[in-house]
């Protein structure tokens, strides 16, 4: 359910924020998710550039308006 919202945000903020979507279907995705400290669906993490460490995580369904506010705040704090 979150995929359309995330895809829209990704296109809107692609010049300021890198988005990574993990579906945990492949073993490589599961390993990265563990390094990010994510073990539940849906999960969202802010990851520092050049790192695979999650700075901030959120879990569970997130209403569109909340997700948009979170990304807007992230873009503002990252200089975007």
Short mmCIF file of C-alpha atoms in Angstrom, two decimals:
data_model
loop_
_atom_site.label_atom_id
_atom_site.label_comp_id
_atom_site.label_asym_id
_atom_site.label_seq_id
_atom_site.Cartn_x
_atom_site.Cartn_y
_atom_site.Cartn_z
CA UNK A 1 0.00 0.00 0.00
CA UNK A 2 2.88 2.39 0.68
CA UNK A 3 4.64 1.75 -2.62
CA UNK A 4 2.66 4.32 -4.70
CA UNK A 5 3.27 7.04 -2.08
CA UNK A 6 6.97 6.18 -1.81
CA UNK A 7 7.33 6.15 -5.59
CA UNK A 8 5.67 9.57 -5.84
CA UNK A 9 7.92 10.99 -3.13
CA UNK A 10 10.97 9.45 -4.75
CA UNK A 11 10.21 11.26 -8.01
CA UNK A 12 9.39 14.52 -6.23
CA UNK A 13 12.54 14.56 -4.08
CA UNK A 14 14.98 12.59 -6.26
CA UNK A 15 17.35 15.55 -6.51
CA UNK A 16 17.65 15.80 -2.70
CA UNK A 17 17.05 12.37 -1.17
CA UNK A 18 18.09 8.84 -2.17
CA UNK A 19 15.33 6.28 -1.71
CA UNK A 20 16.01 2.57 -1.30
CA UNK A 21 13.15 0.07 -1.34
CA UNK A 22 13.79 -3.36 0.16
CA UNK A 23 11.23 -6.10 -0.33
CA UNK A 24 13.18 -8.78 1.57
CA UNK A 25 12.62 -11.23 -1.28
CA UNK A 26 16.30 -11.91 -1.87
CA UNK A 27 18.89 -12.96 0.68
CA UNK A 28 20.94 -9.81 -0.06
CA UNK A 29 17.96 -7.62 0.83
CA UNK A 30 17.46 -9.47 4.12
CA UNK A 31 21.12 -9.00 5.04
CA UNK A 32 20.96 -5.25 4.34
CA UNK A 33 17.70 -4.95 6.26
CA UNK A 34 19.34 -6.59 9.29
CA UNK A 35 22.27 -4.13 9.10
CA UNK A 36 19.75 -1.28 9.00
CA UNK A 37 18.01 -2.71 12.05
CA UNK A 38 14.80 -3.39 10.12
CA UNK A 39 12.99 -6.64 10.70
CA UNK A 40 9.33 -5.78 10.22
CA UNK A 41 7.10 -4.72 7.32
CA UNK A 42 6.46 -2.00 6.45
CA UNK A 43 9.56 -0.27 7.74
CA UNK A 44 11.20 2.98 6.74
CA UNK A 45 14.73 4.15 7.50
CA UNK A 46 16.71 7.28 6.88
CA UNK A 47 20.21 6.23 5.84
CA UNK A 48 23.20 8.55 5.83
CA UNK A 49 24.92 8.98 2.45
CA UNK A 50 27.72 6.48 1.92
CA UNK A 51 26.50 4.33 4.81
CA UNK A 52 24.30 1.34 5.44
CA UNK A 53 23.42 2.43 8.98
CA UNK A 54 19.92 3.65 9.65
CA UNK A 55 19.74 7.05 11.36
CA UNK A 56 16.00 7.04 12.01
CA UNK A 57 13.44 4.25 11.63
CA UNK A 58 9.67 4.06 11.55
CA UNK A 59 7.54 0.95 11.48
CA UNK A 60 4.03 0.06 10.49
CA UNK A 61 1.55 1.62 8.14
CA UNK A 62 2.08 5.35 7.74
CA UNK A 63 -0.67 7.62 6.40
CA UNK A 64 0.24 9.47 3.21
CA UNK A 65 0.17 12.88 4.91
CA UNK A 66 2.52 11.72 7.70
CA UNK A 67 4.96 10.12 5.26
CA UNK A 68 5.00 13.27 3.12
CA UNK A 69 5.67 15.46 6.20
CA UNK A 70 8.51 13.16 7.28
CA UNK A 71 10.17 13.30 3.85
CA UNK A 72 9.64 17.07 3.63
CA UNK A 73 11.40 17.47 7.00
CA UNK A 74 14.22 15.17 5.88
CA UNK A 75 14.69 17.18 2.68
CA UNK A 76 14.78 20.44 4.66
CA UNK A 77 17.35 19.13 7.16
CA UNK A 78 19.56 17.69 4.42
CA UNK A 79 19.91 21.04 2.69
CA UNK A 80 17.36 20.24 -0.03
#
